[in-house]
Amino acid sequence: MSVITLAIAALLFTVGTYLLLQRTLSRVIIGLGLMSHGANVLIMLSAGGPAQPPVLPAGTAAPIADPLPQAMVLTAIVITFGITAFLLALALRSYLLTGDDEVEDDIEDRRIARLQHAAEEAQREEDMHEVAL
């Protein structure tokens, strides 16, 4: 396993994670793409050494490469392309409706958080009242 290729995979995962944590949809989509490329690089690293043929002629006794990781990476590329196209369509729809690429906070989530905070405060006050008795 090449250390340089492993470092590239780690860099792809790091930058992809950073971009996924941003609030703009375009950065989230790019981050998802980078993370999928990092996963593909890791799968190819697990396939074995380079320049090994997956199938050898009969009677040849040489090490062979496993073709399954290559098939898995090809499948992952197709699935990632489909997900990316779907996310780009959602991002375009969001941009056309709001005029912005930024992900907004959900109003319902804020309401639930306020209710949870109020319930915790009431529980704390009840516990303090019980301790005082």
mmCIF file of N, CA and C in Angstrom:
data_model
loop_
_atom_site.group_PDB
_atom_site.id
_atom_site.type_symbol
_atom_site.label_atom_id
_atom_site.label_comp_id
_atom_site.label_asym_id
_atom_site.label_seq_id
_atom_site.Cartn_x
_atom_site.Cartn_y
_atom_site.Cartn_z
ATOM 1 N N MET A 1 0.858 -1.175 0.000
ATOM 2 C CA MET A 1 0.000 0.000 0.000
ATOM 3 C C MET A 1 0.904 1.237 0.000
ATOM 4 N N SER A 2 0.644 2.129 -0.886
ATOM 5 C CA SER A 2 1.448 3.326 -1.014
ATOM 6 C C SER A 2 1.046 4.355 0.040
ATOM 7 N N VAL A 3 2.024 4.891 0.726
ATOM 8 C CA VAL A 3 1.754 5.888 1.764
ATOM 9 C C VAL A 3 1.237 7.184 1.141
ATOM 10 N N ILE A 4 1.740 7.506 -0.027
ATOM 11 C CA ILE A 4 1.289 8.732 -0.693
ATOM 12 C C ILE A 4 -0.182 8.610 -1.084
ATOM 13 N N THR A 5 -0.565 7.469 -1.623
ATOM 14 C CA THR A 5 -1.960 7.266 -2.011
ATOM 15 C C THR A 5 -2.860 7.255 -0.780
ATOM 16 N N LEU A 6 -2.383 6.675 0.303
ATOM 17 C CA LEU A 6 -3.136 6.678 1.552
ATOM 18 C C LEU A 6 -3.295 8.102 2.085
ATOM 19 N N ALA A 7 -2.244 8.903 1.974
ATOM 20 C CA ALA A 7 -2.324 10.304 2.403
ATOM 21 C C ALA A 7 -3.307 11.083 1.529
ATOM 22 N N ILE A 8 -3.351 10.772 0.239
ATOM 23 C CA ILE A 8 -4.307 11.438 -0.654
ATOM 24 C C ILE A 8 -5.735 11.083 -0.258
ATOM 25 N N ALA A 9 -5.977 9.812 0.068
ATOM 26 C CA ALA A 9 -7.308 9.398 0.508
ATOM 27 C C ALA A 9 -7.696 10.109 1.801
ATOM 28 N N ALA A 10 -6.748 10.201 2.733
ATOM 29 C CA ALA A 10 -7.023 10.902 3.993
ATOM 30 C C ALA A 10 -7.311 12.380 3.746
ATOM 31 N N LEU A 11 -6.579 12.995 2.833
ATOM 32 C CA LEU A 11 -6.817 14.398 2.497
ATOM 33 C C LEU A 11 -8.200 14.587 1.862
ATOM 34 N N LEU A 12 -8.591 13.665 0.991
ATOM 35 C CA LEU A 12 -9.915 13.741 0.381
ATOM 36 C C LEU A 12 -11.012 13.635 1.442
ATOM 37 N N PHE A 13 -10.852 12.724 2.397
ATOM 38 C CA PHE A 13 -11.834 12.593 3.474
ATOM 39 C C PHE A 13 -11.853 13.841 4.359
ATOM 40 N N THR A 14 -10.677 14.404 4.643
ATOM 41 C CA THR A 14 -10.599 15.578 5.508
ATOM 42 C C THR A 14 -11.277 16.791 4.861
ATOM 43 N N VAL A 15 -10.927 17.065 3.625
ATOM 44 C CA VAL A 15 -11.519 18.215 2.935
ATOM 45 C C VAL A 15 -13.013 17.983 2.707
ATOM 46 N N GLY A 16 -13.385 16.743 2.375
ATOM 47 C CA GLY A 16 -14.794 16.428 2.186
ATOM 48 C C GLY A 16 -15.611 16.625 3.450
ATOM 49 N N THR A 17 -15.066 16.200 4.595
ATOM 50 C CA THR A 17 -15.757 16.394 5.874
ATOM 51 C C THR A 17 -15.892 17.871 6.192
ATOM 52 N N TYR A 18 -14.829 18.634 5.961
ATOM 53 C CA TYR A 18 -14.882 20.080 6.213
ATOM 54 C C TYR A 18 -15.979 20.730 5.370
ATOM 55 N N LEU A 19 -16.049 20.352 4.095
ATOM 56 C CA LEU A 19 -17.054 20.955 3.219
ATOM 57 C C LEU A 19 -18.466 20.503 3.574
ATOM 58 N N LEU A 20 -18.621 19.280 4.053
ATOM 59 C CA LEU A 20 -19.950 18.812 4.459
ATOM 60 C C LEU A 20 -20.488 19.592 5.645
ATOM 61 N N LEU A 21 -19.621 20.153 6.452
ATOM 62 C CA LEU A 21 -20.041 20.890 7.638
ATOM 63 C C LEU A 21 -20.373 22.352 7.349
ATOM 64 N N GLN A 22 -20.256 22.766 6.106
ATOM 65 C CA GLN A 22 -20.573 24.144 5.734
ATOM 66 C C GLN A 22 -22.081 24.316 5.575
ATOM 67 N N ARG A 23 -22.526 25.557 5.454
ATOM 68 C CA ARG A 23 -23.955 25.836 5.372
ATOM 69 C C ARG A 23 -24.444 26.090 3.952
ATOM 70 N N THR A 24 -23.572 26.016 2.946
ATOM 71 C CA THR A 24 -24.017 26.223 1.581
ATOM 72 C C THR A 24 -24.146 24.877 0.870
ATOM 73 N N LEU A 25 -25.184 24.763 0.070
ATOM 74 C CA LEU A 25 -25.468 23.485 -0.579
ATOM 75 C C LEU A 25 -24.388 23.087 -1.582
ATOM 76 N N SER A 26 -23.825 24.051 -2.278
ATOM 77 C CA SER A 26 -22.794 23.714 -3.260
ATOM 78 C C SER A 26 -21.571 23.102 -2.583
ATOM 79 N N ARG A 27 -21.180 23.623 -1.442
ATOM 80 C CA ARG A 27 -20.043 23.052 -0.719
ATOM 81 C C ARG A 27 -20.362 21.671 -0.174
ATOM 82 N N VAL A 28 -21.587 21.467 0.256
ATOM 83 C CA VAL A 28 -21.992 20.149 0.758
ATOM 84 C C VAL A 28 -21.916 19.116 -0.365
ATOM 85 N N ILE A 29 -22.359 19.478 -1.545
ATOM 86 C CA ILE A 29 -22.328 18.547 -2.676
ATOM 87 C C ILE A 29 -20.890 18.249 -3.086
ATOM 88 N N ILE A 30 -20.034 19.259 -3.122
ATOM 89 C CA ILE A 30 -18.626 19.037 -3.456
ATOM 90 C C ILE A 30 -17.967 18.174 -2.383
ATOM 91 N N GLY A 31 -18.284 18.410 -1.119
ATOM 92 C CA GLY A 31 -17.730 17.598 -0.035
ATOM 93 C C GLY A 31 -18.143 16.143 -0.136
ATOM 94 N N LEU A 32 -19.396 15.904 -0.501
ATOM 95 C CA LEU A 32 -19.856 14.530 -0.684
ATOM 96 C C LEU A 32 -19.090 13.857 -1.820
ATOM 97 N N GLY A 33 -18.865 14.592 -2.900
ATOM 98 C CA GLY A 33 -18.094 14.039 -4.014
ATOM 99 C C GLY A 33 -16.667 13.705 -3.617
ATOM 100 N N LEU A 34 -16.032 14.592 -2.852
ATOM 101 C CA LEU A 34 -14.658 14.331 -2.414
ATOM 102 C C LEU A 34 -14.588 13.126 -1.484
ATOM 103 N N MET A 35 -15.568 13.003 -0.592
ATOM 104 C CA MET A 35 -15.564 11.843 0.304
ATOM 105 C C MET A 35 -15.781 10.539 -0.464
ATOM 106 N N SER A 36 -16.613 10.569 -1.491
ATOM 107 C CA SER A 36 -16.809 9.351 -2.278
ATOM 108 C C SER A 36 -15.548 9.000 -3.061
ATOM 109 N N HIS A 37 -14.836 10.005 -3.550
ATOM 110 C CA HIS A 37 -13.561 9.730 -4.226
ATOM 111 C C HIS A 37 -12.546 9.145 -3.247
ATOM 112 N N GLY A 38 -12.534 9.651 -2.020
ATOM 113 C CA GLY A 38 -11.642 9.090 -1.011
ATOM 114 C C GLY A 38 -11.963 7.636 -0.714
ATOM 115 N N ALA A 39 -13.252 7.309 -0.647
ATOM 116 C CA ALA A 39 -13.654 5.914 -0.417
ATOM 117 C C ALA A 39 -13.246 5.042 -1.600
ATOM 118 N N ASN A 40 -13.384 5.561 -2.812
ATOM 119 C CA ASN A 40 -12.971 4.797 -3.986
ATOM 120 C C ASN A 40 -11.472 4.541 -3.993
ATOM 121 N N VAL A 41 -10.691 5.532 -3.591
ATOM 122 C CA VAL A 41 -9.233 5.350 -3.517
ATOM 123 C C VAL A 41 -8.894 4.288 -2.479
ATOM 124 N N LEU A 42 -9.571 4.296 -1.333
ATOM 125 C CA LEU A 42 -9.304 3.285 -0.314
ATOM 126 C C LEU A 42 -9.678 1.881 -0.792
ATOM 127 N N ILE A 43 -10.776 1.768 -1.501
ATOM 128 C CA ILE A 43 -11.158 0.456 -2.034
ATOM 129 C C ILE A 43 -10.118 -0.024 -3.045
ATOM 130 N N MET A 44 -9.641 0.877 -3.899
ATOM 131 C CA MET A 44 -8.622 0.471 -4.864
ATOM 132 C C MET A 44 -7.299 0.123 -4.188
ATOM 133 N N LEU A 45 -7.003 0.770 -3.064
ATOM 134 C CA LEU A 45 -5.796 0.411 -2.325
ATOM 135 C C LEU A 45 -5.898 -0.997 -1.754
ATOM 136 N N SER A 46 -7.098 -1.398 -1.410
ATOM 137 C CA SER A 46 -7.266 -2.746 -0.853
ATOM 138 C C SER A 46 -7.228 -3.826 -1.927
ATOM 139 N N ALA A 47 -7.241 -3.440 -3.211
ATOM 140 C CA ALA A 47 -7.300 -4.415 -4.301
ATOM 141 C C ALA A 47 -5.991 -5.159 -4.507
ATOM 142 N N GLY A 48 -4.900 -4.597 -4.089
ATOM 143 C CA GLY A 48 -3.612 -5.264 -4.298
ATOM 144 C C GLY A 48 -2.670 -4.380 -5.088
ATOM 145 N N GLY A 49 -1.540 -4.959 -5.428
ATOM 146 C CA GLY A 49 -0.504 -4.210 -6.126
ATOM 147 C C GLY A 49 -0.891 -3.838 -7.541
ATOM 148 N N PRO A 50 -0.211 -2.833 -8.096
ATOM 149 C CA PRO A 50 -0.515 -2.410 -9.460
ATOM 150 C C PRO A 50 0.071 -3.373 -10.492
ATOM 151 N N ALA A 51 -0.473 -3.335 -11.681
ATOM 152 C CA ALA A 51 0.008 -4.086 -12.840
ATOM 153 C C ALA A 51 -0.134 -5.585 -12.685
ATOM 154 N N GLN A 52 -1.027 -6.046 -11.844
ATOM 155 C CA GLN A 52 -1.310 -7.474 -11.761
ATOM 156 C C GLN A 52 -2.560 -7.747 -12.582
ATOM 157 N N PRO A 53 -2.483 -8.628 -13.533
ATOM 158 C CA PRO A 53 -3.676 -8.894 -14.337
ATOM 159 C C PRO A 53 -4.727 -9.629 -13.509
ATOM 160 N N PRO A 54 -5.999 -9.290 -13.684
ATOM 161 C CA PRO A 54 -7.039 -9.975 -12.922
ATOM 162 C C PRO A 54 -7.238 -11.417 -13.367
ATOM 163 N N VAL A 55 -6.958 -11.717 -14.639
ATOM 164 C CA VAL A 55 -7.106 -13.076 -15.156
ATOM 165 C C VAL A 55 -5.836 -13.426 -15.926
ATOM 166 N N LEU A 56 -5.312 -14.632 -15.693
ATOM 167 C CA LEU A 56 -4.100 -15.079 -16.370
ATOM 168 C C LEU A 56 -4.427 -16.240 -17.295
ATOM 169 N N PRO A 57 -3.621 -16.447 -18.329
ATOM 170 C CA PRO A 57 -3.828 -17.617 -19.194
ATOM 171 C C PRO A 57 -3.627 -18.915 -18.406
ATOM 172 N N ALA A 58 -4.194 -19.990 -18.903
ATOM 173 C CA ALA A 58 -4.090 -21.286 -18.231
ATOM 174 C C ALA A 58 -2.629 -21.729 -18.163
ATOM 175 N N GLY A 59 -2.267 -22.293 -17.026
ATOM 176 C CA GLY A 59 -0.916 -22.803 -16.851
ATOM 177 C C GLY A 59 0.053 -21.775 -16.292
ATOM 178 N N THR A 60 -0.347 -20.557 -16.099
ATOM 179 C CA THR A 60 0.534 -19.525 -15.555
ATOM 180 C C THR A 60 0.352 -19.477 -14.050
ATOM 181 N N ALA A 61 1.433 -19.529 -13.319
ATOM 182 C CA ALA A 61 1.374 -19.509 -11.859
ATOM 183 C C ALA A 61 1.946 -18.199 -11.348
ATOM 184 N N ALA A 62 1.205 -17.137 -11.492
ATOM 185 C CA ALA A 62 1.626 -15.818 -11.004
ATOM 186 C C ALA A 62 0.497 -15.271 -10.137
ATOM 187 N N PRO A 63 0.826 -14.336 -9.242
ATOM 188 C CA PRO A 63 -0.245 -13.761 -8.412
ATOM 189 C C PRO A 63 -1.223 -12.970 -9.271
ATOM 190 N N ILE A 64 -2.482 -13.056 -8.913
ATOM 191 C CA ILE A 64 -3.503 -12.335 -9.671
ATOM 192 C C ILE A 64 -4.176 -11.312 -8.768
ATOM 193 N N ALA A 65 -4.725 -10.293 -9.369
ATOM 194 C CA ALA A 65 -5.445 -9.260 -8.634
ATOM 195 C C ALA A 65 -6.916 -9.659 -8.532
ATOM 196 N N ASP A 66 -7.543 -9.201 -7.480
ATOM 197 C CA ASP A 66 -8.956 -9.464 -7.279
ATOM 198 C C ASP A 66 -9.767 -8.447 -8.086
ATOM 199 N N PRO A 67 -10.653 -8.872 -8.996
ATOM 200 C CA PRO A 67 -11.421 -7.911 -9.792
ATOM 201 C C PRO A 67 -12.610 -7.315 -9.037
ATOM 202 N N LEU A 68 -12.953 -7.856 -7.875
ATOM 203 C CA LEU A 68 -14.122 -7.374 -7.146
ATOM 204 C C LEU A 68 -13.989 -5.907 -6.712
ATOM 205 N N PRO A 69 -12.839 -5.460 -6.169
ATOM 206 C CA PRO A 69 -12.756 -4.036 -5.798
ATOM 207 C C PRO A 69 -12.938 -3.093 -6.989
ATOM 208 N N GLN A 70 -12.451 -3.481 -8.150
ATOM 209 C CA GLN A 70 -12.633 -2.629 -9.327
ATOM 210 C C GLN A 70 -14.107 -2.531 -9.691
ATOM 211 N N ALA A 71 -14.817 -3.645 -9.594
ATOM 212 C CA ALA A 71 -16.254 -3.631 -9.882
ATOM 213 C C ALA A 71 -17.002 -2.812 -8.835
ATOM 214 N N MET A 72 -16.577 -2.900 -7.577
ATOM 215 C CA MET A 72 -17.224 -2.122 -6.517
ATOM 216 C C MET A 72 -17.007 -0.633 -6.723
ATOM 217 N N VAL A 73 -15.802 -0.240 -7.121
ATOM 218 C CA VAL A 73 -15.513 1.177 -7.364
ATOM 219 C C VAL A 73 -16.328 1.678 -8.547
ATOM 220 N N LEU A 74 -16.434 0.891 -9.597
ATOM 221 C CA LEU A 74 -17.236 1.304 -10.745
ATOM 222 C C LEU A 74 -18.697 1.493 -10.341
ATOM 223 N N THR A 75 -19.212 0.585 -9.535
ATOM 224 C CA THR A 75 -20.584 0.719 -9.051
ATOM 225 C C THR A 75 -20.724 1.951 -8.170
ATOM 226 N N ALA A 76 -19.740 2.201 -7.300
ATOM 227 C CA ALA A 76 -19.783 3.375 -6.422
ATOM 228 C C ALA A 76 -19.746 4.669 -7.228
ATOM 229 N N ILE A 77 -18.991 4.687 -8.309
ATOM 230 C CA ILE A 77 -18.929 5.881 -9.154
ATOM 231 C C ILE A 77 -20.296 6.166 -9.775
ATOM 232 N N VAL A 78 -20.961 5.123 -10.260
ATOM 233 C CA VAL A 78 -22.280 5.300 -10.871
ATOM 234 C C VAL A 78 -23.296 5.770 -9.827
ATOM 235 N N ILE A 79 -23.276 5.179 -8.645
ATOM 236 C CA ILE A 79 -24.208 5.582 -7.590
ATOM 237 C C ILE A 79 -23.927 7.016 -7.156
ATOM 238 N N THR A 80 -22.667 7.377 -7.002
ATOM 239 C CA THR A 80 -22.309 8.743 -6.621
ATOM 240 C C THR A 80 -22.751 9.744 -7.677
ATOM 241 N N PHE A 81 -22.624 9.374 -8.948
ATOM 242 C CA PHE A 81 -23.084 10.263 -10.017
ATOM 243 C C PHE A 81 -24.583 10.500 -9.906
ATOM 244 N N GLY A 82 -25.346 9.453 -9.658
ATOM 245 C CA GLY A 82 -26.794 9.598 -9.520
ATOM 246 C C GLY A 82 -27.178 10.454 -8.333
ATOM 247 N N ILE A 83 -26.517 10.225 -7.186
ATOM 248 C CA ILE A 83 -26.812 11.016 -5.987
ATOM 249 C C ILE A 83 -26.423 12.476 -6.202
ATOM 250 N N THR A 84 -25.290 12.710 -6.848
ATOM 251 C CA THR A 84 -24.850 14.074 -7.106
ATOM 252 C C THR A 84 -25.823 14.798 -8.036
ATOM 253 N N ALA A 85 -26.306 14.114 -9.060
ATOM 254 C CA ALA A 85 -27.282 14.732 -9.967
ATOM 255 C C ALA A 85 -28.564 15.071 -9.213
ATOM 256 N N PHE A 86 -29.010 14.171 -8.346
ATOM 257 C CA PHE A 86 -30.220 14.432 -7.556
ATOM 258 C C PHE A 86 -30.015 15.612 -6.610
ATOM 259 N N LEU A 87 -28.858 15.659 -5.933
ATOM 260 C CA LEU A 87 -28.581 16.764 -5.014
ATOM 261 C C LEU A 87 -28.445 18.091 -5.758
ATOM 262 N N LEU A 88 -27.859 18.067 -6.941
ATOM 263 C CA LEU A 88 -27.770 19.300 -7.731
ATOM 264 C C LEU A 88 -29.151 19.787 -8.149
ATOM 265 N N ALA A 89 -30.054 18.858 -8.476
ATOM 266 C CA ALA A 89 -31.426 19.251 -8.809
ATOM 267 C C ALA A 89 -32.118 19.859 -7.592
ATOM 268 N N LEU A 90 -31.916 19.270 -6.410
ATOM 269 C CA LEU A 90 -32.498 19.831 -5.191
ATOM 270 C C LEU A 90 -31.912 21.202 -4.868
ATOM 271 N N ALA A 91 -30.600 21.348 -5.067
ATOM 272 C CA ALA A 91 -29.958 22.630 -4.793
ATOM 273 C C ALA A 91 -30.459 23.704 -5.764
ATOM 274 N N LEU A 92 -30.634 23.340 -7.025
ATOM 275 C CA LEU A 92 -31.159 24.296 -7.999
ATOM 276 C C LEU A 92 -32.578 24.706 -7.626
ATOM 277 N N ARG A 93 -33.393 23.758 -7.231
ATOM 278 C CA ARG A 93 -34.774 24.058 -6.823
ATOM 279 C C ARG A 93 -34.780 24.984 -5.602
ATOM 280 N N SER A 94 -33.904 24.698 -4.640
ATOM 281 C CA SER A 94 -33.816 25.545 -3.449
ATOM 282 C C SER A 94 -33.355 26.954 -3.819
ATOM 283 N N TYR A 95 -32.391 27.055 -4.736
ATOM 284 C CA TYR A 95 -31.898 28.365 -5.154
ATOM 285 C C TYR A 95 -32.982 29.146 -5.889
ATOM 286 N N LEU A 96 -33.757 28.467 -6.732
ATOM 287 C CA LEU A 96 -34.824 29.157 -7.463
ATOM 288 C C LEU A 96 -35.931 29.627 -6.526
ATOM 289 N N LEU A 97 -36.191 28.877 -5.456
ATOM 290 C CA LEU A 97 -37.248 29.265 -4.519
ATOM 291 C C LEU A 97 -36.797 30.346 -3.543
ATOM 292 N N THR A 98 -35.568 30.244 -3.029
ATOM 293 C CA THR A 98 -35.115 31.169 -1.992
ATOM 294 C C THR A 98 -34.175 32.242 -2.520
ATOM 295 N N GLY A 99 -33.539 32.018 -3.667
ATOM 296 C CA GLY A 99 -32.582 32.980 -4.191
ATOM 297 C C GLY A 99 -31.243 32.929 -3.493
ATOM 298 N N ASP A 100 -31.018 31.882 -2.689
ATOM 299 C CA ASP A 100 -29.770 31.756 -1.944
ATOM 300 C C ASP A 100 -29.372 30.288 -1.898
ATOM 301 N N ASP A 101 -28.086 30.066 -1.725
ATOM 302 C CA ASP A 101 -27.524 28.715 -1.678
ATOM 303 C C ASP A 101 -27.381 28.221 -0.238
ATOM 304 N N GLU A 102 -27.635 29.080 0.717
ATOM 305 C CA GLU A 102 -27.390 28.741 2.121
ATOM 306 C C GLU A 102 -28.540 27.929 2.710
ATOM 307 N N VAL A 103 -28.179 26.968 3.548
ATOM 308 C CA VAL A 103 -29.179 26.149 4.234
ATOM 309 C C VAL A 103 -29.662 26.914 5.459
ATOM 310 N N GLU A 104 -30.956 27.067 5.564
ATOM 311 C CA GLU A 104 -31.525 27.815 6.676
ATOM 312 C C GLU A 104 -31.845 26.881 7.838
ATOM 313 N N ASP A 105 -31.917 27.458 9.032
ATOM 314 C CA ASP A 105 -32.366 26.692 10.184
ATOM 315 C C ASP A 105 -33.850 26.409 10.041
ATOM 316 N N ASP A 106 -34.246 25.247 10.478
ATOM 317 C CA ASP A 106 -35.646 24.867 10.409
ATOM 318 C C ASP A 106 -36.394 25.495 11.580
ATOM 319 N N ILE A 107 -37.500 26.173 11.302
ATOM 320 C CA ILE A 107 -38.278 26.847 12.343
ATOM 321 C C ILE A 107 -38.837 25.830 13.334
ATOM 322 N N GLU A 108 -39.265 24.687 12.833
ATOM 323 C CA GLU A 108 -39.815 23.650 13.712
ATOM 324 C C GLU A 108 -38.741 23.110 14.659
ATOM 325 N N ASP A 109 -37.513 22.963 14.170
ATOM 326 C CA ASP A 109 -36.423 22.523 15.042
ATOM 327 C C ASP A 109 -36.166 23.527 16.158
ATOM 328 N N ARG A 110 -36.212 24.806 15.819
ATOM 329 C CA ARG A 110 -36.026 25.829 16.856
ATOM 330 C C ARG A 110 -37.124 25.759 17.901
ATOM 331 N N ARG A 111 -38.385 25.557 17.458
ATOM 332 C CA ARG A 111 -39.510 25.471 18.394
ATOM 333 C C ARG A 111 -39.347 24.265 19.321
ATOM 334 N N ILE A 112 -38.957 23.139 18.785
ATOM 335 C CA ILE A 112 -38.764 21.938 19.601
ATOM 336 C C ILE A 112 -37.625 22.151 20.582
ATOM 337 N N ALA A 113 -36.547 22.819 20.152
ATOM 338 C CA ALA A 113 -35.426 23.093 21.052
ATOM 339 C C ALA A 113 -35.856 24.006 22.193
ATOM 340 N N ARG A 114 -36.682 25.017 21.895
ATOM 341 C CA ARG A 114 -37.179 25.896 22.962
ATOM 342 C C ARG A 114 -38.050 25.128 23.947
ATOM 343 N N LEU A 115 -38.925 24.268 23.434
ATOM 344 C CA LEU A 115 -39.773 23.463 24.317
ATOM 345 C C LEU A 115 -38.939 22.527 25.187
ATOM 346 N N GLN A 116 -37.920 21.920 24.604
ATOM 347 C CA GLN A 116 -37.040 21.033 25.366
ATOM 348 C C GLN A 116 -36.297 21.811 26.445
ATOM 349 N N HIS A 117 -35.835 23.006 26.100
ATOM 350 C CA HIS A 117 -35.120 23.837 27.072
ATOM 351 C C HIS A 117 -36.058 24.242 28.210
ATOM 352 N N ALA A 118 -37.292 24.602 27.892
ATOM 353 C CA ALA A 118 -38.261 24.973 28.922
ATOM 354 C C ALA A 118 -38.587 23.786 29.823
ATOM 355 N N ALA A 119 -38.696 22.585 29.229
ATOM 356 C CA ALA A 119 -38.963 21.386 30.039
ATOM 357 C C ALA A 119 -37.797 21.074 30.965
ATOM 358 N N GLU A 120 -36.572 21.255 30.489
ATOM 359 C CA GLU A 120 -35.394 21.015 31.335
ATOM 360 C C GLU A 120 -35.334 22.020 32.472
ATOM 361 N N GLU A 121 -35.644 23.279 32.184
ATOM 362 C CA GLU A 121 -35.670 24.304 33.231
ATOM 363 C C GLU A 121 -36.721 23.980 34.279
ATOM 364 N N ALA A 122 -37.910 23.557 33.838
ATOM 365 C CA ALA A 122 -38.977 23.205 34.785
ATOM 366 C C ALA A 122 -38.566 22.013 35.640
ATOM 367 N N GLN A 123 -37.881 21.042 35.027
ATOM 368 C CA GLN A 123 -37.417 19.876 35.788
ATOM 369 C C GLN A 123 -36.365 20.284 36.822
ATOM 370 N N ARG A 124 -35.472 21.182 36.447
ATOM 371 C CA ARG A 124 -34.448 21.661 37.387
ATOM 372 C C ARG A 124 -35.087 22.399 38.565
ATOM 373 N N GLU A 125 -36.073 23.245 38.261
ATOM 374 C CA GLU A 125 -36.752 23.973 39.337
ATOM 375 C C GLU A 125 -37.492 23.011 40.255
ATOM 376 N N GLU A 126 -38.103 21.969 39.695
ATOM 377 C CA GLU A 126 -38.804 20.971 40.504
ATOM 378 C C GLU A 126 -37.824 20.199 41.369
ATOM 379 N N ASP A 127 -36.660 19.869 40.815
ATOM 380 C CA ASP A 127 -35.637 19.161 41.603
ATOM 381 C C ASP A 127 -35.115 20.044 42.727
ATOM 382 N N MET A 128 -34.925 21.332 42.455
ATOM 383 C CA MET A 128 -34.462 22.265 43.506
ATOM 384 C C MET A 128 -35.503 22.403 44.596
ATOM 385 N N HIS A 129 -36.764 22.408 44.186
ATOM 386 C CA HIS A 129 -37.854 22.517 45.156
ATOM 387 C C HIS A 129 -37.905 21.269 46.050
ATOM 388 N N GLU A 130 -37.688 20.090 45.464
ATOM 389 C CA GLU A 130 -37.697 18.843 46.238
ATOM 390 C C GLU A 130 -36.513 18.804 47.197
ATOM 391 N N VAL A 131 -35.373 19.290 46.784
ATOM 392 C CA VAL A 131 -34.187 19.299 47.642
ATOM 393 C C VAL A 131 -34.396 20.233 48.805
ATOM 394 N N ALA A 132 -35.069 21.360 48.547
ATOM 395 C CA ALA A 132 -35.312 22.339 49.618
ATOM 396 C C ALA A 132 -36.277 21.808 50.660
ATOM 397 N N LEU A 133 -37.153 20.894 50.292
ATOM 398 C CA LEU A 133 -38.121 20.336 51.245
ATOM 399 C C LEU A 133 -37.427 19.308 52.067
#
